[in-house]
Amino acid sequence: MKKKGVRRFGLHTMVVSNELNPAAHVQTARMLFSLAAEISKKIGIEFEFVNLGGGIGIPYKPEQVPVNFESLGKEIKQAYKEIIEGNGMPSLNIYMENGRAMTGPFGYLVTTAIHEKHTYKEYIGVDACMANLMRPGMYGAYHHITVLGKEGAKSNHKYDVVGSLCENNDKFAIDRMLPEIKVGDVIAIHNAGAHGHAMGFNYNGKLRSAELLKKTDGSVEMIRRAETTQDYFSTLNFPGSKYGALAAK
Ligand SMILES: Cc1ncc(COP(=O)(O)O)c(C=O)c1O
């Protein structure tokens, strides 16, 4: 690249995902700092930045321990001192891309139980579906569930909590012990701030929900309205369409 005239350099990696062990992130930083030092020395280039990628995990299960950002920062700073400063390299920027850690724990998918089915298993059908949060359906990821108003009740019922798509993997929880759920109960699915609304989709013509922001003073504001049928068809563009771009003209 240098021979071809490139003058600005950075290093980027993404080696772990949803990793709660801070040692893995420190190791990534050490690996990239060392590589930057080695390449700088060998071919005489300066790195403007090292990008450590994302991958900091969040405690999806109540018993898991969150990553301590303070001590992680200190350890990465120590590695920087040893390797970058220790090799007499000019200072460089450190970037990270932690989407999940920054947003995940702060979003909830709030949904209502609208069906129950008691066959060989106990099913609770909710009005959300994997188009609102696809991790559980796509790869069986655990998202904690709270039945609002029943936080203190015993979790003595085993349910599959299922969405409303006609797909058999559209399940938010399988064999989950929860308090007894009645149709009309409101259910909060935790850690939906990442991979939720922003990565939602319109499978089966499902319309995206509204988004509500709870502020530090306890007040709630709607920061995104729910999609309408008009929104869904708004990109259609053929003569005679009732909804789309031509209809708007
Ligand atoms: C290159 C890159 N950066 C950042 C991320 C985000 O990771 P996370 O939001 O889990 O920190 C990903 C996810 O796969 C990725 O591939």
CSV table of C-alpha atoms and ligand atoms in Angstrom, one decimal:
chain,number,residue,atom,x,y,z
A,1,MET,CA,0.0,0.0,0.0
A,2,LYS,CA,2.8,2.3,0.9
A,3,LYS,CA,4.5,1.6,-2.5
A,4,LYS,CA,1.2,2.4,-4.2
A,5,GLY,CA,1.1,5.8,-2.6
A,6,VAL,CA,-1.2,5.2,0.4
A,7,ARG,CA,-0.2,7.7,3.1
A,8,ARG,CA,-2.8,7.1,5.9
A,9,PHE,CA,-3.1,3.9,7.8
A,10,GLY,CA,-5.2,2.3,10.5
A,11,LEU,CA,-5.7,-1.2,11.9
A,12,HIS,CA,-9.1,-2.8,12.5
A,13,THR,CA,-10.3,-6.1,13.9
A,14,MET,CA,-13.4,-7.8,15.2
A,15,VAL,CA,-12.4,-11.1,16.9
A,16,VAL,CA,-14.9,-11.7,19.7
A,17,SER,CA,-18.7,-11.4,20.0
A,18,ASN,CA,-20.8,-10.9,23.1
A,19,GLU,CA,-17.8,-11.6,25.2
A,20,LEU,CA,-18.2,-10.9,28.9
A,21,ASN,CA,-14.6,-11.8,29.9
A,22,PRO,CA,-12.7,-8.5,29.8
A,23,ALA,CA,-9.4,-10.3,29.3
A,24,ALA,CA,-10.4,-11.1,25.7
A,25,HIS,CA,-10.8,-7.4,25.0
A,26,VAL,CA,-7.5,-6.5,26.6
A,27,GLN,CA,-5.9,-9.3,24.6
A,28,THR,CA,-7.4,-7.9,21.4
A,29,ALA,CA,-5.9,-4.5,22.2
A,30,ARG,CA,-2.5,-6.0,23.0
A,31,MET,CA,-2.6,-7.9,19.8
A,32,LEU,CA,-3.4,-4.8,17.7
A,33,PHE,CA,-1.0,-2.5,19.5
A,34,SER,CA,1.8,-5.1,19.0
A,35,LEU,CA,1.0,-5.5,15.3
A,36,ALA,CA,0.9,-1.8,14.8
A,37,ALA,CA,4.3,-1.5,16.5
A,38,GLU,CA,5.8,-4.3,14.5
A,39,ILE,CA,4.5,-3.0,11.1
A,40,SER,CA,5.5,0.6,11.9
A,41,LYS,CA,9.1,-0.5,12.7
A,42,LYS,CA,9.4,-2.8,9.7
A,43,ILE,CA,8.2,-0.5,7.0
A,44,GLY,CA,8.3,2.9,8.5
A,45,ILE,CA,4.6,4.0,8.6
A,46,GLU,CA,2.6,5.7,11.2
A,47,PHE,CA,-0.8,4.4,12.3
A,48,GLU,CA,-3.5,7.0,12.8
A,49,PHE,CA,-5.8,4.7,14.7
A,50,VAL,CA,-6.3,1.2,16.0
A,51,ASN,CA,-10.0,0.1,15.9
A,52,LEU,CA,-10.7,-2.7,18.4
A,53,GLY,CA,-14.1,-3.5,16.9
A,54,GLY,CA,-17.1,-4.4,18.9
A,55,GLY,CA,-17.9,-7.6,20.9
A,56,ILE,CA,-18.3,-6.4,24.5
A,57,GLY,CA,-21.0,-8.7,25.9
A,58,ILE,CA,-23.9,-7.8,28.1
A,59,PRO,CA,-25.5,-10.0,30.8
A,60,TYR,CA,-28.5,-11.5,29.0
A,61,LYS,CA,-29.0,-13.8,32.0
A,62,PRO,CA,-29.6,-12.2,35.5
A,63,GLU,CA,-26.8,-14.2,37.1
A,64,GLN,CA,-24.2,-12.9,34.6
A,65,VAL,CA,-21.8,-10.2,35.5
A,66,PRO,CA,-21.5,-7.1,33.3
A,67,VAL,CA,-18.1,-6.0,32.0
A,68,ASN,CA,-16.5,-3.3,34.2
A,69,PHE,CA,-15.8,-0.6,31.6
A,70,GLU,CA,-13.7,1.4,34.1
A,71,SER,CA,-11.2,-1.4,34.7
A,72,LEU,CA,-11.3,-2.5,31.1
A,73,GLY,CA,-10.3,1.1,30.1
A,74,LYS,CA,-7.5,1.1,32.6
A,75,GLU,CA,-6.1,-2.2,31.3
A,76,ILE,CA,-6.2,-1.1,27.7
A,77,LYS,CA,-4.5,2.2,28.7
A,78,GLN,CA,-1.8,0.2,30.4
A,79,ALA,CA,-1.3,-1.9,27.3
A,80,TYR,CA,-1.1,1.3,25.2
A,81,LYS,CA,1.5,2.7,27.5
A,82,GLU,CA,3.6,-0.5,27.4
A,83,ILE,CA,3.4,-1.2,23.7
A,84,ILE,CA,2.7,2.1,21.8
A,85,GLU,CA,4.5,4.5,24.1
A,86,GLY,CA,7.1,1.9,25.1
A,87,ASN,CA,8.1,1.5,21.4
A,88,GLY,CA,8.4,5.3,21.0
A,89,MET,CA,5.5,5.4,18.6
A,90,PRO,CA,3.6,8.7,18.0
A,91,SER,CA,0.2,8.7,19.7
A,92,LEU,CA,-2.7,7.1,17.9
A,93,ASN,CA,-6.5,7.1,18.2
A,94,ILE,CA,-8.3,4.1,19.6
A,95,TYR,CA,-11.8,3.4,18.2
A,96,MET,CA,-14.4,0.9,19.2
A,97,GLU,CA,-17.7,-0.2,17.7
A,98,ASN,CA,-19.7,-1.5,20.6
A,99,GLY,CA,-23.3,-1.4,19.4
A,100,ARG,CA,-24.6,-4.1,21.7
A,101,ALA,CA,-22.9,-2.9,24.9
A,102,MET,CA,-24.1,0.7,24.3
A,103,THR,CA,-27.7,0.1,23.4
A,104,GLY,CA,-28.6,-3.5,24.3
A,105,PRO,CA,-29.4,-3.3,28.0
A,106,PHE,CA,-31.4,-0.1,27.6
A,107,GLY,CA,-34.2,-1.3,25.4
A,108,TYR,CA,-37.2,-3.5,26.1
A,109,LEU,CA,-39.6,-5.1,23.7
A,110,VAL,CA,-43.0,-4.6,25.4
A,111,THR,CA,-45.7,-6.9,24.1
A,112,THR,CA,-49.1,-8.2,25.1
A,113,ALA,CA,-50.2,-11.8,25.5
A,114,ILE,CA,-53.0,-12.3,23.0
A,115,HIS,CA,-53.3,-16.1,22.8
A,116,GLU,CA,-52.9,-19.2,24.9
A,117,LYS,CA,-52.8,-22.8,23.7
A,118,HIS,CA,-52.7,-25.8,26.0
A,119,THR,CA,-51.8,-28.9,24.1
A,120,TYR,CA,-48.8,-31.1,24.7
A,121,LYS,CA,-47.0,-27.8,25.7
A,122,GLU,CA,-48.2,-24.6,27.2
A,123,TYR,CA,-48.0,-21.8,24.6
A,124,ILE,CA,-48.4,-18.0,25.1
A,125,GLY,CA,-48.8,-16.1,21.9
A,126,VAL,CA,-47.8,-12.4,22.0
A,127,ASP,CA,-48.5,-9.5,19.6
A,128,ALA,CA,-44.8,-9.0,18.8
A,129,CYS,CA,-42.8,-11.4,16.6
A,130,MET,CA,-39.3,-12.1,15.5
A,131,ALA,CA,-39.6,-9.2,13.0
A,132,ASN,CA,-39.3,-7.0,16.2
A,133,LEU,CA,-36.4,-8.9,17.7
A,134,MET,CA,-34.9,-11.7,15.7
A,135,ARG,CA,-32.1,-13.1,18.0
A,136,PRO,CA,-34.2,-15.7,19.8
A,137,GLY,CA,-35.8,-17.0,16.6
A,138,MET,CA,-32.7,-16.8,14.5
A,139,TYR,CA,-30.3,-18.5,16.9
A,140,GLY,CA,-32.1,-19.4,20.0
A,141,ALA,CA,-30.6,-16.6,22.0
A,142,TYR,CA,-31.8,-16.1,25.6
A,143,HIS,CA,-33.6,-12.9,26.4
A,144,HIS,CA,-34.9,-12.5,29.9
A,145,ILE,CA,-38.7,-12.1,30.2
A,146,THR,CA,-40.7,-10.3,32.9
A,147,VAL,CA,-44.5,-10.4,33.2
A,148,LEU,CA,-45.4,-6.9,34.3
A,149,GLY,CA,-47.1,-6.8,37.7
A,150,LYS,CA,-46.0,-10.4,38.5
A,151,GLU,CA,-42.4,-9.7,39.3
A,152,GLY,CA,-42.8,-11.2,42.8
A,153,ALA,CA,-44.9,-14.2,41.7
A,154,LYS,CA,-43.4,-17.7,41.6
A,155,SER,CA,-42.1,-18.8,38.2
A,156,ASN,CA,-44.0,-22.1,38.3
A,157,HIS,CA,-45.3,-22.4,34.7
A,158,LYS,CA,-43.3,-23.7,31.8
A,159,TYR,CA,-44.1,-21.8,28.6
A,160,ASP,CA,-43.1,-21.4,25.0
A,161,VAL,CA,-43.6,-17.7,24.4
A,162,VAL,CA,-44.3,-17.3,20.7
A,163,GLY,CA,-44.7,-14.6,18.1
A,164,SER,CA,-47.3,-14.2,15.4
A,165,LEU,CA,-45.4,-15.2,12.2
A,166,CYS,CA,-46.3,-18.4,10.6
A,167,GLU,CA,-42.8,-19.7,11.1
A,168,ASN,CA,-42.1,-22.4,13.7
A,169,ASN,CA,-38.9,-20.7,14.9
A,170,ASP,CA,-40.8,-17.5,15.8
A,171,LYS,CA,-40.3,-18.1,19.6
A,172,PHE,CA,-39.1,-15.6,22.2
A,173,ALA,CA,-38.6,-18.4,24.8
A,174,ILE,CA,-38.8,-22.1,24.8
A,175,ASP,CA,-39.6,-24.1,28.0
A,176,ARG,CA,-39.2,-20.9,30.1
A,177,MET,CA,-40.3,-21.0,33.7
A,178,LEU,CA,-42.5,-17.9,34.3
A,179,PRO,CA,-45.4,-16.9,36.5
A,180,GLU,CA,-48.9,-17.8,35.2
A,181,ILE,CA,-49.7,-15.7,32.2
A,182,LYS,CA,-53.2,-14.6,31.3
A,183,VAL,CA,-54.3,-13.1,27.9
A,184,GLY,CA,-53.9,-9.4,28.3
A,185,ASP,CA,-50.8,-9.5,30.5
A,186,VAL,CA,-48.0,-7.2,29.4
A,187,ILE,CA,-44.6,-8.9,28.9
A,188,ALA,CA,-41.2,-7.1,28.8
A,189,ILE,CA,-38.5,-8.8,26.8
A,190,HIS,CA,-35.2,-7.5,28.1
A,191,ASN,CA,-32.0,-6.4,26.4
A,192,ALA,CA,-33.8,-5.5,23.2
A,193,GLY,CA,-31.9,-2.2,22.7
A,194,ALA,CA,-29.6,-3.9,20.2
A,195,HIS,CA,-30.7,-6.2,17.4
A,196,GLY,CA,-34.3,-5.0,18.0
A,197,HIS,CA,-36.1,-2.2,16.4
A,198,ALA,CA,-33.2,-0.9,14.4
A,199,MET,CA,-32.7,-4.3,12.8
A,200,GLY,CA,-36.4,-5.1,12.6
A,201,PHE,CA,-38.1,-6.1,9.3
A,202,ASN,CA,-41.4,-6.3,7.6
A,203,TYR,CA,-41.7,-10.1,7.2
A,204,ASN,CA,-45.3,-11.2,6.5
A,205,GLY,CA,-46.3,-7.5,6.2
A,206,LYS,CA,-45.6,-6.9,9.9
A,207,LEU,CA,-45.5,-3.2,10.6
A,208,ARG,CA,-42.8,-1.8,12.9
A,209,SER,CA,-44.0,-0.7,16.3
A,210,ALA,CA,-43.6,2.7,17.9
A,211,GLU,CA,-40.6,3.5,20.2
A,212,LEU,CA,-41.0,5.1,23.6
A,213,LEU,CA,-38.2,6.8,25.4
A,214,LYS,CA,-38.2,6.8,29.2
A,215,LYS,CA,-36.4,9.8,30.5
A,216,THR,CA,-34.4,10.2,33.7
A,217,ASP,CA,-37.3,12.3,35.2
A,218,GLY,CA,-39.6,9.2,34.7
A,219,SER,CA,-41.6,10.8,31.9
A,220,VAL,CA,-42.2,8.9,28.6
A,221,GLU,CA,-42.0,10.3,25.1
A,222,MET,CA,-42.8,8.7,21.8
A,223,ILE,CA,-39.7,9.1,19.7
A,224,ARG,CA,-40.9,7.1,16.8
A,225,ARG,CA,-44.5,6.4,15.8
A,226,ALA,CA,-45.7,3.0,14.7
A,227,GLU,CA,-45.7,2.3,10.9
A,228,THR,CA,-48.9,2.4,9.0
A,229,THR,CA,-50.1,0.5,6.0
A,230,GLN,CA,-49.6,3.8,4.0
A,231,ASP,CA,-45.9,3.7,5.1
A,232,TYR,CA,-45.6,0.0,4.1
A,233,PHE,CA,-46.8,0.7,0.6
A,234,SER,CA,-45.2,4.1,0.2
A,235,THR,CA,-42.3,2.9,-2.0
A,236,LEU,CA,-44.6,1.3,-4.5
A,237,ASN,CA,-44.4,3.0,-7.8
A,238,PHE,CA,-46.9,1.9,-10.5
A,239,PRO,CA,-49.8,3.7,-12.2
A,240,GLY,CA,-53.1,3.1,-10.4
A,241,SER,CA,-51.4,2.4,-7.0
A,242,LYS,CA,-53.5,3.7,-4.2
A,243,TYR,CA,-50.6,4.3,-1.9
A,244,GLY,CA,-47.2,4.7,-3.5
A,245,ALA,CA,-45.0,7.5,-5.0
A,246,LEU,CA,-47.2,8.0,-8.1
A,247,ALA,CA,-50.3,8.2,-5.9
A,248,ALA,CA,-48.7,11.0,-4.0
A,249,LYS,CA,-48.2,13.1,-7.1
B,1,LIG,C1,-16.9,-5.3,12.3
B,1,LIG,C2,-17.9,-5.2,13.4
B,1,LIG,N1,-17.9,-4.2,14.3
B,1,LIG,C3,-18.9,-4.1,15.3
B,1,LIG,C4,-19.8,-5.1,15.5
B,1,LIG,C5,-20.8,-4.9,16.6
B,1,LIG,O1,-20.6,-5.8,17.6
B,1,LIG,P1,-21.3,-5.5,19.0
B,1,LIG,O2,-22.5,-4.6,18.8
B,1,LIG,O3,-21.7,-6.9,19.5
B,1,LIG,O4,-20.3,-4.9,19.9
B,1,LIG,C6,-19.8,-6.2,14.6
B,1,LIG,C7,-20.8,-7.3,14.8
B,1,LIG,O5,-20.7,-8.4,14.3
B,1,LIG,C8,-18.9,-6.3,13.5
B,1,LIG,O6,-18.8,-7.3,12.7
